[in-house]
Amino acid sequence: MLFLLVLAYYGAFALEPATASTRIIGGQFAMPGQFPHQVSLQLRGRHHCGGSLISPTMIVTAAHCTINQSPSQIRVIVGTTDLLAGNGKSFNIAKFIIHPQYNPQTQDYDLSLIQLTESVPLGDDIGTIELADMEANHAADTVATISGFGAINGNLELPNRLKYARVQLWSRDFCNSQNIPGITDRMVCAGHPSGQVSACQGDSGGPLTVDNKLFGVVSWGFGCGAPGKPAMYTYIGALRSWIKQNSGV
């Protein structure tokens, strides 16, 4: 099912991730092991943002999920599709590596690495995801996958279960600075043009995947299912060299 996902944004569009509830409306509940790279960042015991495991000790997420936060107050949960089941593994964070050009006002360079204090044991329910190549590109309307924890309706009902859905990549013919003020070459657009099926207030930092590779990271948007308004994702291909330099991946 196609849907539009809109993240928590430091501005007029939505709420800050620390206070917003994550949700994917539409789509399906994930099966155990279906998205082994998916992590939940827990701020003081509550789901705060998503992220992707790219090595046993490194996670990719959005910079706005880690800016002004203390590593000691956030824990990483891996290996579960249900945050209430108690079967996920919890890990401490050694440090955040926030992109030095991140701009909280524009969300440009909205990318952060998280280094764990110890290695995550890989297995059936826990695995890493391969990163898209530098300047990787896909045709417009390519179907991508988004996954995340959170509410399933407008009442912010929180089942705490992992959901996933499909989104379409939008062409640069539309996704450019003339049509969408603020968009840069470090961003890609995805969503459903009608806006009839939507999500909002969260899933920040979570993965946008194409061909089982991490292509984007949930960054910012325009509200809940606004027609003709896609969601914005930090473009992994444009920042691939920085990720390699700082993570070794």
Coordinates of C-alpha atoms in Angstrom, one line a residue:
M1 CA 0.0 0.0 0.0
L2 CA 1.3 3.4 -1.0
F3 CA 1.5 6.1 1.7
L4 CA 3.1 9.4 2.4
L5 CA 5.4 9.6 5.4
V6 CA 6.2 12.9 7.1
L7 CA 8.7 13.3 9.8
A8 CA 9.1 15.4 12.9
Y9 CA 10.7 18.7 11.9
Y10 CA 12.2 21.6 13.8
G11 CA 9.9 24.2 12.3
A12 CA 6.4 25.0 11.2
F13 CA 5.6 21.6 9.6
A14 CA 5.5 19.1 12.5
L15 CA 6.8 18.4 16.0
E16 CA 10.2 17.7 17.4
P17 CA 11.0 14.0 17.5
A18 CA 11.6 14.1 21.2
T19 CA 8.0 15.0 21.8
A20 CA 6.2 13.5 18.8
S21 CA 4.8 10.0 18.4
T22 CA 6.1 8.0 15.4
R23 CA 3.5 6.5 13.1
I24 CA 3.1 4.7 9.9
I25 CA -0.5 4.6 8.7
G26 CA -1.3 2.1 6.1
G27 CA 1.1 -0.6 5.1
Q28 CA 1.5 -3.8 7.0
F29 CA 3.0 -5.1 10.2
A30 CA 6.5 -6.6 9.8
M31 CA 7.3 -10.2 10.4
P32 CA 10.2 -11.1 12.8
G33 CA 13.5 -10.8 10.9
Q34 CA 11.9 -9.0 8.0
F35 CA 13.8 -5.8 8.7
P36 CA 16.8 -7.0 10.8
H37 CA 18.6 -3.6 10.3
Q38 CA 15.8 -1.6 11.9
V39 CA 16.5 -0.1 15.3
S40 CA 14.5 2.0 17.8
L41 CA 16.2 4.9 19.6
Q42 CA 14.7 5.1 23.1
L43 CA 14.9 8.4 24.9
R44 CA 14.3 7.9 28.6
G45 CA 12.5 4.7 27.9
R46 CA 10.2 5.9 25.1
H47 CA 10.6 5.4 21.3
H48 CA 12.2 8.6 20.0
C49 CA 13.5 7.9 16.4
G50 CA 14.3 5.1 14.0
G51 CA 17.7 4.1 12.6
S52 CA 19.5 1.5 10.6
L53 CA 22.3 -0.8 11.7
I54 CA 25.1 -0.6 9.1
S55 CA 27.8 -2.5 11.1
P56 CA 27.9 -4.3 14.4
T57 CA 28.8 -1.0 16.1
M58 CA 27.4 1.7 13.9
I59 CA 23.9 3.1 13.2
V60 CA 22.7 5.7 10.7
T61 CA 19.9 8.0 11.7
A62 CA 18.9 11.7 11.2
A63 CA 20.9 14.5 12.8
H64 CA 17.8 16.0 14.2
C65 CA 17.3 12.9 16.3
T66 CA 20.6 13.3 18.0
I67 CA 21.3 17.0 18.1
N68 CA 21.1 18.5 21.6
Q69 CA 20.7 15.0 23.1
S70 CA 23.0 13.1 25.4
P71 CA 24.2 9.6 24.4
S72 CA 23.7 8.6 28.1
Q73 CA 20.0 9.2 27.8
I74 CA 19.4 7.2 24.7
R75 CA 19.5 3.5 24.3
V76 CA 19.3 1.4 21.1
I77 CA 16.9 -1.5 20.8
V78 CA 17.6 -4.1 18.1
G79 CA 16.2 -7.4 17.0
T80 CA 12.5 -7.0 17.6
T81 CA 9.3 -6.1 15.7
D82 CA 7.4 -5.4 19.0
L83 CA 8.8 -3.0 21.5
L84 CA 6.5 -4.3 24.2
A85 CA 7.4 -8.0 23.7
G86 CA 10.7 -7.7 25.7
N87 CA 12.6 -9.8 23.1
G88 CA 14.7 -6.9 21.8
K89 CA 18.4 -6.4 22.8
S90 CA 19.4 -3.1 24.3
F91 CA 22.7 -1.3 23.8
N92 CA 24.4 1.8 25.2
I93 CA 25.7 4.6 23.0
A94 CA 29.4 5.6 23.0
K95 CA 29.0 8.8 20.9
F96 CA 27.0 10.7 18.2
I97 CA 28.8 11.7 15.1
I98 CA 26.6 14.5 13.6
H99 CA 27.4 15.7 10.1
P100 CA 29.4 19.0 10.7
Q101 CA 27.3 20.8 8.0
Y102 CA 23.9 19.9 9.5
N103 CA 21.6 22.9 9.5
P104 CA 18.7 22.6 12.0
Q105 CA 16.8 25.4 10.3
T106 CA 16.9 23.9 6.8
Q107 CA 17.5 20.2 7.6
D108 CA 20.3 20.1 5.1
Y109 CA 22.9 17.4 5.8
D110 CA 20.4 15.8 8.2
L111 CA 22.5 12.8 9.0
S112 CA 24.1 11.3 12.1
L113 CA 26.1 8.2 13.0
I114 CA 25.7 6.5 16.3
Q115 CA 28.6 4.5 17.6
L116 CA 27.7 1.8 20.2
T117 CA 29.8 0.9 23.2
E118 CA 29.9 -2.8 22.1
S119 CA 29.2 -4.9 19.1
V120 CA 25.7 -6.2 18.3
P121 CA 25.6 -10.0 17.8
L122 CA 24.2 -10.6 14.3
G123 CA 21.7 -13.3 13.7
D124 CA 18.3 -14.1 12.1
D125 CA 16.6 -11.1 13.7
I126 CA 19.6 -8.7 13.8
G127 CA 21.5 -7.8 10.7
T128 CA 23.2 -4.9 8.9
I129 CA 22.0 -3.2 5.7
E130 CA 24.2 -2.3 2.8
L131 CA 24.4 1.4 1.9
A132 CA 23.6 2.7 -1.6
D133 CA 26.6 3.6 -3.7
M134 CA 27.9 7.1 -4.0
E135 CA 25.5 9.2 -6.2
A136 CA 23.2 6.1 -6.6
N137 CA 20.1 7.0 -8.6
H138 CA 16.8 5.5 -9.5
A139 CA 14.1 6.3 -12.0
A140 CA 11.0 8.3 -11.0
D141 CA 8.2 6.1 -9.6
T142 CA 10.7 3.4 -8.4
V143 CA 9.0 1.7 -5.5
A144 CA 10.9 2.0 -2.2
T145 CA 10.2 0.7 1.3
I146 CA 9.9 2.6 4.5
S147 CA 9.7 1.0 8.0
G148 CA 9.2 2.2 11.5
F149 CA 7.5 1.9 14.9
G150 CA 4.6 3.9 16.0
A151 CA 0.9 4.9 16.0
I152 CA -1.5 3.5 13.4
N153 CA -4.2 6.2 13.4
G154 CA -5.0 9.9 13.9
N155 CA -5.6 9.3 17.5
L156 CA -2.0 8.4 17.9
E157 CA -2.8 4.8 19.1
L158 CA 0.6 3.2 19.7
P159 CA 0.9 -0.5 19.2
N160 CA 4.7 -0.3 19.4
R161 CA 4.9 -2.8 16.5
L162 CA 7.1 -2.4 13.4
K163 CA 5.2 -1.5 10.3
Y164 CA 6.3 -1.1 6.7
A165 CA 4.9 0.3 3.5
R166 CA 5.8 1.3 -0.1
V167 CA 6.5 4.7 -1.4
Q168 CA 7.3 6.1 -4.9
L169 CA 10.4 8.0 -5.6
W170 CA 9.7 11.4 -7.1
S171 CA 11.5 12.8 -10.1
R172 CA 13.9 15.8 -9.9
D173 CA 11.6 17.4 -12.5
F174 CA 9.3 18.1 -9.5
C175 CA 11.5 17.7 -6.5
N176 CA 13.7 20.7 -7.1
S177 CA 14.1 24.1 -5.3
Q178 CA 11.7 25.8 -7.6
N179 CA 8.8 23.6 -6.6
I180 CA 9.9 22.8 -3.1
P181 CA 11.7 25.6 -1.4
G182 CA 14.5 24.4 0.8
I183 CA 15.3 21.2 -1.1
T184 CA 18.9 20.5 -1.8
D185 CA 21.1 17.9 -3.5
R186 CA 21.3 16.1 -0.2
M187 CA 17.6 15.3 -0.3
V188 CA 15.3 13.0 -2.2
C189 CA 11.5 12.9 -2.4
A190 CA 9.2 10.0 -1.9
G191 CA 5.5 9.5 -1.2
H192 CA 2.1 9.2 -2.8
P193 CA 0.9 12.2 -4.9
S194 CA -2.7 12.0 -3.7
G195 CA -1.8 12.2 0.0
Q196 CA -4.9 10.0 0.7
V197 CA -2.9 7.5 2.7
S198 CA -0.5 9.1 5.0
A199 CA 1.7 9.2 8.1
C200 CA 3.1 12.0 10.1
Q201 CA 4.8 13.2 13.3
G202 CA 7.7 10.8 13.3
D203 CA 9.6 7.9 11.9
S204 CA 12.5 10.4 11.9
G205 CA 15.9 8.7 11.2
G206 CA 14.3 5.6 9.9
P207 CA 15.3 3.8 6.6
L208 CA 14.1 4.3 3.0
T209 CA 15.4 1.3 1.1
V210 CA 15.6 0.4 -2.6
D211 CA 16.8 -3.0 -3.7
N212 CA 17.6 -3.9 -0.1
K213 CA 20.0 -1.0 0.2
L214 CA 19.7 2.1 2.4
F215 CA 18.9 4.9 0.0
G216 CA 17.5 7.5 2.3
V217 CA 16.9 8.6 5.9
V218 CA 13.6 10.1 7.0
S219 CA 14.2 13.8 7.4
W220 CA 11.3 16.3 7.0
G221 CA 7.9 17.0 5.4
F222 CA 4.9 19.3 5.1
G223 CA 2.3 17.7 7.4
C224 CA 0.0 14.7 7.3
G225 CA -0.7 13.6 3.8
A226 CA -0.8 16.9 2.1
P227 CA -1.8 16.3 -1.6
G228 CA 1.1 16.9 -4.0
K229 CA 3.6 17.2 -1.1
P230 CA 6.2 14.4 -0.8
A231 CA 8.3 13.6 2.2
M232 CA 11.9 14.4 2.3
Y233 CA 14.7 12.0 2.9
T234 CA 18.4 12.6 3.4
Y235 CA 20.1 11.2 0.3
I236 CA 22.7 8.5 1.4
G237 CA 24.5 8.6 -2.0
A238 CA 25.4 12.3 -1.6
L239 CA 26.9 11.7 1.8
R240 CA 28.4 8.3 1.2
S241 CA 32.0 9.4 1.4
W242 CA 31.4 11.1 4.8
I243 CA 29.8 7.9 6.1
K244 CA 32.8 5.9 5.0
Q245 CA 35.2 8.3 6.5
N246 CA 33.5 8.3 9.9
S247 CA 32.2 4.7 10.2
G248 CA 34.6 2.6 8.1
V249 CA 31.5 1.2 6.2

